[in-house]
């Protein structure tokens, strides 16, 4: 079956034709073809260059097209070999030497070797690299400790760090560490993000904007050819439309099922899959201007919002109330002594009065959807009502996911007082280091969009990422959580248990605690 033909011709009623038109996959469609998995995504991807994106929505595609030097072992956040077969770490924790896998080629036929690895990291980290302009690279922070990358020989690469960096291997397993084809970058330049080439189990076929990204099986994959013939990722931003497509057979799998819709998938025709992982849903508060520059007002917002009602009623019990910036899924680093801010509207009113603030006016950015955002419009509406009940005057502005990110990630100054956000992370270092440090303000390339700054938190995070003892790291992270909860730069709302639903024709599928969508072992009958 030719995949290009498969994705351009109409799927005939009754499933007798082997062709599939993405635009024709409507509730009237009968059955999608065997061997071709149709996935309903929450949004259009921003790009297919792993160094240039930040959203889990994009990662779900990328993890099937690319490999990293290492990867997370199935069902865990523990690192195992991938494009590197083994590695050595110097006694002082600053030099990592990787032995690379022999005989691997990129999808464009160019060889994978040490020079390819060097190209990838220098492109991302060096301003003077000839292909640095194919960025920007928003998560280059993951590798800010890298001082140099060098090819020792064809199949050996050495990373030298400027200090011990505990999350280094875990960050290499994250999508930012995926290895792209240098030849493809040189050929495509700034268009590489729409014409990707990796070494993964599936290779890119085409991307039709706002319609589909199509990938097909790589029969020469070093870890064994996939069971599926192809995967089609369809962006269906409206959750109700995604549910309708799933119920009608227009898609075979949907991620992030709205909690209110889970009951519709009870029965033999569907499989509901769940998996806990490190997730936190929160509200970013603008600490540079407006009412949230006052800690008392930030704390008032935390008391004003009925988070228990949000997780039990809006989210139908699919999440738990968050106590701080670190998800409890990181059990070794989580501060179990922290209790969530209780719902206490009287205390919220007292704090507003103590701050001398009456009816503070709030512009609140809400997204229509997005990876990990749960039910953002319903949640935003409930939050607005709770805040207004204690005296805030809240105006909601709602945006499509990628537009929303374009307004929030550059910083809330001059934009809004508050914005929804969710992060799914791989290490307890990641979220606070990228979104709570002073040096992570947006103008420095970070995601501290509310401009929180506490030198004590900065020092704790710097020490935690260089500590060689996990016990010491845990102690530092727990101390950081207590300070951040008291400072209240965010409203801490929920920790989610991720979900997906598949048709009964799909087998061998499971969700990962990393929140990645790994499809190389999936079978569709």
Coordinates of C-alpha atoms in Angstrom, one line a residue:
X1 CA 0.0 0.0 0.0
X2 CA 1.4 3.4 -0.9
X3 CA 1.1 5.7 2.1
X4 CA 0.8 8.9 0.0
X5 CA -2.1 7.3 -1.9
X6 CA -3.5 6.0 1.4
X7 CA -3.7 9.5 2.8
X8 CA -5.1 11.2 -0.2
X9 CA -7.9 9.0 -1.5
X10 CA -11.3 8.6 0.0
X11 CA -12.1 5.8 2.5
X12 CA -15.1 4.0 1.0
X13 CA -18.0 3.1 3.1
X14 CA -17.7 -0.4 4.5
X15 CA -13.9 -0.2 4.6
X16 CA -13.5 -2.1 1.3
X17 CA -10.9 0.4 0.0
X18 CA -7.5 0.6 1.4
X19 CA -7.2 4.3 0.9
X20 CA -7.7 6.9 3.6
X21 CA -8.6 10.6 3.2
X22 CA -8.0 12.5 6.4
X23 CA -10.5 15.1 5.4
X24 CA -13.1 12.4 4.7
X25 CA -12.8 10.8 8.1
X26 CA -16.0 12.1 9.5
X27 CA -18.7 10.5 11.6
X28 CA -20.0 9.0 8.4
X29 CA -16.8 7.0 7.9
X30 CA -17.1 3.3 8.5
X31 CA -13.8 1.8 9.5
X32 CA -10.3 3.0 9.2
X33 CA -7.9 0.7 7.4
X34 CA -6.1 -2.1 9.3
X35 CA -2.4 -1.4 9.9
X36 CA -3.0 2.4 9.8
X37 CA -3.5 4.1 13.2
X38 CA -5.4 7.4 13.2
X39 CA -4.7 9.4 16.3
X40 CA -6.8 12.4 17.4
X41 CA -4.4 15.1 18.7
X42 CA -5.3 18.1 20.9
X43 CA -3.7 20.6 18.5
X44 CA -1.7 21.3 15.4
X45 CA 2.0 20.8 16.0
X46 CA 4.2 23.8 16.1
X47 CA 7.1 22.1 14.4
X48 CA 8.7 18.6 13.9
X49 CA 12.1 19.7 14.9
X50 CA 12.7 18.3 18.5
X51 CA 15.1 21.0 19.4
X52 CA 12.6 23.7 18.5
X53 CA 9.4 22.7 20.4
X54 CA 8.1 22.6 23.9
X55 CA 4.7 21.0 23.9
X56 CA 3.9 17.4 24.7
X57 CA 1.4 17.5 21.8
X58 CA 4.4 17.8 19.5
X59 CA 6.5 15.3 21.5
X60 CA 3.9 12.6 20.9
X61 CA 4.7 12.7 17.2
X62 CA 8.5 13.3 17.5
X63 CA 9.2 10.3 19.8
X64 CA 8.1 8.0 16.9
X65 CA 10.3 9.7 14.3
X66 CA 13.5 10.2 16.3
X67 CA 15.8 8.5 18.8
X68 CA 18.0 10.0 21.5
X69 CA 21.3 8.6 22.8
X70 CA 19.3 7.2 25.6
X71 CA 15.6 6.7 26.3
X72 CA 13.2 5.9 29.2
X73 CA 12.7 2.2 29.9
X74 CA 9.1 1.2 29.2
X75 CA 6.8 2.2 32.1
X76 CA 9.4 4.2 33.9
X77 CA 11.5 7.3 34.0
X78 CA 14.7 5.3 34.3
X79 CA 17.3 5.7 31.5
X80 CA 18.4 2.9 29.2
X81 CA 20.5 2.7 26.0
X82 CA 19.2 3.8 22.6
X83 CA 21.5 5.3 20.0
X84 CA 24.2 4.9 22.6
X85 CA 24.9 1.4 23.7
X86 CA 26.7 2.3 26.9
X87 CA 28.5 5.2 28.6
X88 CA 31.1 6.1 31.2
X89 CA 30.9 9.0 33.7
X90 CA 34.0 10.5 35.2
X91 CA 34.5 10.3 38.9
X92 CA 33.8 14.1 39.3
X93 CA 30.6 13.8 37.3
X94 CA 31.6 16.2 34.5
X95 CA 32.6 14.0 31.6
X96 CA 30.2 11.6 29.9
X97 CA 31.6 9.3 27.2
X98 CA 29.1 7.5 25.0
X99 CA 29.7 4.5 22.7
X100 CA 27.4 4.8 19.7
X101 CA 25.3 2.1 18.1
X102 CA 26.9 0.8 14.9
X103 CA 25.0 0.5 11.5
X104 CA 22.3 3.1 12.1
X105 CA 21.2 5.5 9.3
X106 CA 18.9 8.4 9.3
X107 CA 15.7 8.2 7.2
X108 CA 17.4 10.2 4.5
X109 CA 20.1 7.6 4.2
X110 CA 22.9 9.6 5.8
X111 CA 25.0 7.9 8.5
X112 CA 24.5 8.2 12.3
X113 CA 27.8 8.8 13.9
X114 CA 29.7 10.9 16.5
X115 CA 29.9 13.9 14.1
X116 CA 26.1 13.8 13.8
X117 CA 25.8 14.0 17.6
X118 CA 28.2 16.9 17.8
X119 CA 26.3 18.7 15.0
X120 CA 23.0 18.4 17.0
X121 CA 24.2 19.8 20.2
X122 CA 26.4 22.5 18.7
X123 CA 23.5 23.7 16.5
X124 CA 21.4 24.1 19.6
X125 CA 24.0 25.5 22.0
X126 CA 26.5 27.6 19.9
X127 CA 25.3 31.0 18.6
X128 CA 28.0 30.9 16.0
X129 CA 27.0 27.5 14.6
X130 CA 26.2 27.9 10.8
X131 CA 22.7 26.3 11.5
X132 CA 21.9 27.9 14.8
X133 CA 19.5 30.1 12.8
X134 CA 17.2 27.1 12.2
X135 CA 16.1 27.6 15.8
X136 CA 15.0 29.1 18.2
X137 CA 15.8 26.3 20.7
X138 CA 13.6 27.1 23.7
X139 CA 14.7 24.1 25.9
X140 CA 18.4 24.5 25.3
X141 CA 18.4 25.2 29.0
X142 CA 18.3 21.4 29.4
X143 CA 21.9 21.3 28.3
X144 CA 23.2 24.6 29.7
X145 CA 25.9 22.7 31.7
X146 CA 27.5 21.4 28.5
X147 CA 30.8 23.0 27.9
X148 CA 31.9 21.0 24.9
X149 CA 30.9 18.0 22.7
X150 CA 33.6 16.2 20.7
X151 CA 33.8 13.2 18.5
X152 CA 36.5 11.0 20.0
X153 CA 36.3 8.7 17.0
X154 CA 33.5 7.8 14.5
X155 CA 31.4 6.0 17.1
X156 CA 32.4 7.6 20.4
X157 CA 31.3 11.0 21.6
X158 CA 32.3 12.9 24.7
X159 CA 30.4 15.6 26.6
X160 CA 32.3 17.8 29.0
X161 CA 30.1 19.7 31.6
X162 CA 31.1 22.8 33.5
X163 CA 29.9 21.2 36.7
X164 CA 28.3 18.0 37.8
X165 CA 24.7 18.0 36.5
X166 CA 22.4 15.4 38.0
X167 CA 19.5 15.5 35.4
X168 CA 21.9 15.2 32.4
X169 CA 21.1 11.6 31.3
X170 CA 17.3 12.1 32.0
X171 CA 17.4 15.3 29.8
X172 CA 19.1 13.3 27.0
X173 CA 16.1 11.0 27.0
X174 CA 13.7 14.0 26.7
X175 CA 12.7 15.1 23.2
X176 CA 15.1 18.0 23.3
X177 CA 17.9 15.4 23.2
X178 CA 16.5 13.6 20.1
X179 CA 19.1 13.4 17.3
X180 CA 18.2 14.9 13.9
X181 CA 19.9 14.3 10.6
X182 CA 22.5 17.0 10.0
X183 CA 22.2 16.4 6.2
X184 CA 18.5 17.1 6.4
X185 CA 19.1 20.3 8.4
X186 CA 21.7 21.4 5.9
X187 CA 19.4 20.6 3.0
X188 CA 16.2 22.1 4.5
X189 CA 17.5 25.0 6.6
X190 CA 14.7 26.8 8.3
X191 CA 12.2 24.4 6.7
X192 CA 13.6 21.4 8.6
X193 CA 10.8 21.6 11.1
X194 CA 8.3 20.7 8.3
X195 CA 10.6 18.1 6.7
X196 CA 12.1 16.1 9.5
X197 CA 14.5 13.2 9.3
X198 CA 15.5 11.0 12.3
X199 CA 16.5 7.4 13.0
X200 CA 13.2 6.4 14.7
X201 CA 10.7 3.5 14.1
X202 CA 8.6 5.7 11.8
X203 CA 9.7 8.1 9.0
X204 CA 8.0 11.3 7.9
X205 CA 5.7 11.2 4.9
X206 CA 3.9 14.5 4.8
X207 CA 2.4 17.3 6.9
X208 CA -0.8 19.0 5.7
X209 CA -1.5 22.0 7.8
X210 CA -4.4 21.8 10.2
X211 CA -5.3 18.4 8.6
X212 CA -2.7 15.7 9.3
X213 CA 0.9 14.6 9.9
X214 CA 1.6 11.2 8.3
X215 CA 4.4 8.9 9.2
X216 CA 5.1 5.4 7.9
X217 CA 6.9 2.4 9.3
X218 CA 10.7 2.3 9.0
X219 CA 11.4 -1.3 8.0
X220 CA 15.1 -0.9 8.7
X221 CA 14.7 0.4 12.3
X222 CA 17.6 -0.7 14.5
X223 CA 15.2 -1.9 17.2
X224 CA 12.9 -3.9 14.9
X225 CA 10.3 -2.7 12.4
X226 CA 7.0 -1.4 13.8
X227 CA 3.9 -3.5 13.6
X228 CA 1.9 -0.7 12.1
X229 CA 2.2 0.3 8.5
X230 CA 1.5 4.0 9.2
X231 CA 0.2 6.5 11.7
X232 CA -1.9 9.6 10.9
X233 CA -1.9 12.3 13.6
X234 CA -5.0 14.5 13.1
X235 CA -5.3 17.8 15.0
X236 CA -8.8 18.1 16.4
X237 CA -8.7 21.0 18.8
X238 CA -12.3 20.8 19.9
X239 CA -12.6 18.1 22.6
X240 CA -16.3 17.4 21.8
X241 CA -15.4 16.9 18.1
X242 CA -12.6 14.5 19.1
X243 CA -15.0 12.5 21.2
X244 CA -17.5 12.4 18.4
X245 CA -14.8 11.2 15.9
X246 CA -13.7 8.5 18.4
X247 CA -17.3 7.3 19.0
X248 CA -18.0 7.2 15.2
X249 CA -14.8 5.4 14.2
X250 CA -13.2 8.3 12.4
X251 CA -10.1 7.9 14.7
X252 CA -8.7 4.9 16.4
X253 CA -7.1 6.6 19.4
X254 CA -7.6 9.9 21.2
X255 CA -5.4 11.3 23.9
X256 CA -6.5 13.5 26.9
X257 CA -10.2 12.4 27.0
X258 CA -12.3 15.0 28.6
X259 CA -13.3 13.7 32.1
X260 CA -17.1 14.2 31.3
X261 CA -16.7 12.0 28.2
X262 CA -15.0 9.0 29.8
X263 CA -18.4 7.3 30.6
X264 CA -19.2 7.3 26.9
X265 CA -16.3 4.8 26.3
X266 CA -17.4 2.2 28.7
X267 CA -18.0 -1.1 26.9
X268 CA -16.3 -3.7 24.7
X269 CA -15.8 -1.4 21.7
X270 CA -13.2 0.8 23.5
X271 CA -10.3 0.5 25.8
X272 CA -9.6 3.3 28.3
X273 CA -5.9 3.6 29.3
X274 CA -4.6 5.5 32.3
X275 CA -1.1 6.2 33.6
X276 CA 0.1 8.4 36.5
X277 CA 3.0 10.7 35.7
X278 CA 4.6 14.0 36.8
X279 CA 2.1 16.7 35.9
X280 CA 1.1 19.9 37.5
X281 CA -1.7 22.3 36.4
X282 CA -1.3 25.9 37.7
X283 CA -2.0 29.5 37.2
X284 CA 0.9 31.8 36.4
X285 CA 0.6 35.1 38.3
X286 CA 2.1 38.3 36.9
X287 CA 4.5 39.6 39.6
X288 CA 5.9 42.5 37.5
X289 CA 2.8 44.6 37.4
X290 CA -0.8 44.6 38.6
X291 CA -2.3 43.3 41.8
X292 CA -0.3 40.0 42.0
X293 CA 2.9 42.0 42.7
X294 CA 1.6 41.7 46.4
X295 CA 2.2 38.4 48.0
X296 CA -1.0 38.8 50.1
X297 CA -3.0 39.0 46.9
X298 CA -1.4 36.0 45.4
X299 CA -2.1 34.0 48.6
X300 CA -5.7 35.3 48.5
X301 CA -6.1 33.8 45.0
X302 CA -4.8 30.5 46.3
X303 CA -7.4 30.5 49.1
X304 CA -10.2 31.8 46.9
X305 CA -10.2 28.9 44.4
X306 CA -12.1 25.7 45.3
X307 CA -9.6 23.3 43.9
X308 CA -11.4 20.3 45.4
X309 CA -14.5 21.2 43.4
X310 CA -12.4 21.6 40.3
X311 CA -10.8 18.1 40.5
X312 CA -14.0 16.3 41.7
X313 CA -16.7 18.1 39.6
X314 CA -15.1 19.6 36.6
X315 CA -12.4 16.9 36.2
X316 CA -14.6 14.1 37.4
X317 CA -12.0 12.8 39.9
X318 CA -9.3 12.3 37.2
X319 CA -6.8 14.5 39.2
X320 CA -5.8 15.4 42.7
X321 CA -5.4 18.9 44.3
X322 CA -1.8 20.2 43.9
X323 CA 0.1 21.4 47.0
X324 CA 3.1 23.1 45.2
X325 CA 5.2 23.2 42.1
X326 CA 6.6 19.6 42.3
X327 CA 4.3 16.7 41.2
X328 CA 3.9 13.9 43.8
X329 CA 4.9 11.4 41.0
X330 CA 8.5 12.4 41.9
X331 CA 8.1 10.6 45.2
X332 CA 11.7 10.8 46.2
X333 CA 11.8 14.6 45.8
X334 CA 8.2 15.5 46.8
X335 CA 7.6 17.4 50.1
X336 CA 4.8 15.4 51.7
X337 CA 4.6 17.8 54.6
X338 CA 3.1 20.5 52.4
X339 CA -0.7 20.7 52.5
X340 CA -2.6 22.4 49.6
X341 CA -4.0 25.8 50.2
X342 CA -7.5 25.1 51.6
X343 CA -10.6 26.6 50.0
X344 CA -11.2 29.5 52.4
X345 CA -13.0 32.5 50.8
X346 CA -13.2 34.3 54.1
X347 CA -9.4 34.1 54.5
X348 CA -9.0 35.3 50.9
X349 CA -11.2 38.4 51.7
X350 CA -9.1 39.1 54.8
X351 CA -5.9 39.0 52.8
X352 CA -7.3 41.4 50.2
X353 CA -8.3 43.8 52.9
X354 CA -4.9 43.5 54.6
X355 CA -3.3 44.3 51.3
X356 CA -5.5 47.3 50.9
X357 CA -6.8 46.1 47.6
X358 CA -10.5 46.4 46.7
X359 CA -12.0 44.7 43.7
X360 CA -8.7 44.1 41.9
X361 CA -9.1 43.9 38.2
X362 CA -7.6 40.7 36.6
X363 CA -7.1 39.8 32.9
X364 CA -7.0 36.0 32.7
X365 CA -5.7 34.1 29.7
X366 CA -7.4 30.8 29.1
X367 CA -6.6 28.3 26.4
X368 CA -9.2 26.3 24.3
X369 CA -7.1 23.2 24.7
X370 CA -3.5 21.9 24.6
X371 CA -1.4 19.1 26.0
X372 CA -2.0 18.5 29.7
X373 CA -4.5 21.4 29.9
X374 CA -7.4 19.1 30.9
X375 CA -10.6 21.0 30.6
X376 CA -9.2 24.5 30.4
X377 CA -12.3 26.5 29.5
X378 CA -14.6 24.9 32.1
X379 CA -11.8 25.2 34.7
X380 CA -11.2 28.8 33.7
X381 CA -14.9 29.7 34.1
X382 CA -15.0 28.0 37.5
X383 CA -11.9 29.8 38.6
X384 CA -13.3 33.2 37.4
X385 CA -16.5 32.6 39.5
X386 CA -14.5 31.7 42.7
X387 CA -12.2 34.7 42.4
X388 CA -15.1 37.1 41.7
X389 CA -16.9 35.7 44.8
X390 CA -14.2 37.1 47.0
X391 CA -13.9 40.5 45.2
X392 CA -11.7 40.1 42.2
X393 CA -13.0 41.5 38.9
X394 CA -11.9 38.9 36.3
X395 CA -12.0 39.2 32.5
X396 CA -11.2 36.1 30.6
X397 CA -9.5 36.1 27.2
X398 CA -9.5 32.7 25.4
X399 CA -7.1 31.6 22.7
X400 CA -6.3 28.6 20.6
X401 CA -3.4 26.6 22.1
X402 CA -0.5 27.7 19.8
X403 CA -1.7 31.3 19.9
X404 CA -2.0 31.1 23.7
X405 CA 1.6 29.9 24.0
X406 CA 2.7 32.7 21.8
X407 CA 1.1 35.2 24.2
X408 CA 2.1 33.5 27.5
X409 CA 5.6 32.2 26.9
X410 CA 7.2 35.6 26.1
X411 CA 6.0 36.9 29.5
X412 CA 2.8 38.3 30.9
X413 CA 4.0 41.9 31.1
X414 CA 1.7 44.1 29.1
X415 CA -0.5 41.1 28.4
X416 CA -2.3 39.6 31.4
X417 CA -2.3 39.3 35.1
X418 CA -2.9 35.5 35.2
X419 CA -2.7 32.6 32.7
X420 CA -3.4 28.9 32.8
X421 CA -0.5 26.5 32.3
X422 CA 0.4 22.8 32.7
X423 CA 3.7 21.1 32.6
X424 CA 4.6 17.4 32.3
X425 CA 8.2 16.9 33.2
X426 CA 11.0 14.3 33.4
X427 CA 12.9 15.4 36.5
X428 CA 12.1 17.5 39.6
X429 CA 14.7 20.0 38.3
X430 CA 13.0 20.7 35.1
X431 CA 9.9 22.8 35.9
X432 CA 11.3 25.0 38.7
X433 CA 14.6 25.5 36.9
X434 CA 12.9 26.6 33.6
X435 CA 10.0 28.4 35.1
X436 CA 10.8 29.7 38.6
X437 CA 14.4 30.9 38.5
X438 CA 15.3 34.5 38.2
X439 CA 17.6 33.7 35.3
X440 CA 14.7 32.0 33.5
X441 CA 12.8 35.1 32.7
X442 CA 11.5 35.0 29.1
X443 CA 14.0 37.6 27.9
X444 CA 16.7 35.2 29.0
X445 CA 15.1 32.3 27.1
X446 CA 13.2 30.7 30.0
X447 CA 9.6 30.2 30.9
X448 CA 9.3 32.2 34.0
X449 CA 6.4 34.2 32.4
X450 CA 5.3 35.7 35.8
X451 CA 8.7 37.0 36.7
X452 CA 9.0 35.3 40.1
X453 CA 12.4 36.0 41.7
X454 CA 13.7 34.6 45.0
X455 CA 17.5 34.4 45.4
X456 CA 17.1 31.6 48.0
X457 CA 15.1 29.5 45.5
X458 CA 17.7 30.2 42.8
X459 CA 20.5 29.0 45.1
X460 CA 18.6 25.8 46.1
X461 CA 18.0 24.9 42.5
X462 CA 21.6 25.5 41.4
X463 CA 22.9 23.3 44.2
X464 CA 20.3 20.6 43.6
X465 CA 21.2 20.1 39.9
X466 CA 24.9 19.7 40.8
X467 CA 24.5 17.6 43.9
X468 CA 25.8 14.0 43.4
X469 CA 23.7 12.6 46.2
X470 CA 20.0 12.0 45.5
X471 CA 19.2 12.4 49.2
X472 CA 20.8 15.8 49.2
X473 CA 18.9 16.7 46.0
X474 CA 15.6 15.6 47.6
X475 CA 16.3 17.8 50.7
X476 CA 17.0 20.8 48.5
X477 CA 13.9 20.3 46.3
X478 CA 11.7 19.9 49.4
X479 CA 13.0 23.1 50.9
X480 CA 12.4 24.9 47.5
X481 CA 8.8 23.7 47.4
X482 CA 8.0 25.1 50.9
X483 CA 9.4 28.5 50.0
X484 CA 7.6 28.6 46.6
X485 CA 4.3 27.6 48.2
X486 CA 4.6 30.4 50.7
X487 CA 5.6 33.0 48.0
X488 CA 2.7 31.9 45.8
X489 CA 3.9 32.9 42.4
X490 CA 1.4 30.5 41.0
X491 CA -2.0 29.2 42.1
X492 CA -1.3 25.4 42.5
X493 CA -4.4 23.6 41.1
X494 CA -4.1 20.0 40.1
X495 CA -2.0 16.9 39.4
X496 CA -3.5 14.8 36.6
X497 CA -3.6 11.1 35.8
X498 CA -3.3 11.0 32.0
X499 CA -5.7 9.0 29.9
X500 CA -6.3 7.9 26.4
X501 CA -9.0 5.8 24.7
X502 CA -8.5 3.3 21.8
X503 CA -10.9 1.3 19.7
X504 CA -11.0 -2.5 20.3
X505 CA -9.0 -3.0 17.1
X506 CA -5.9 -1.5 18.8
X507 CA -3.6 -3.8 20.8
X508 CA -0.3 -3.6 22.7
X509 CA -0.8 0.1 23.6
X510 CA 0.1 1.6 26.9
X511 CA 0.7 5.1 28.2
X512 CA 4.1 6.1 29.6
X513 CA 4.8 8.1 32.8
X514 CA 6.9 10.4 30.5
X515 CA 3.6 11.4 28.7
X516 CA 5.1 10.3 25.4
X517 CA 3.1 8.3 22.9
X518 CA 5.2 5.3 21.8
X519 CA 3.6 3.4 19.0
X520 CA 6.3 1.0 17.6
X521 CA 4.8 -2.0 19.3
X522 CA 1.1 -1.1 18.7
X523 CA -1.0 -3.5 16.5
X524 CA -4.2 -2.5 14.7
X525 CA -6.4 -5.2 13.3

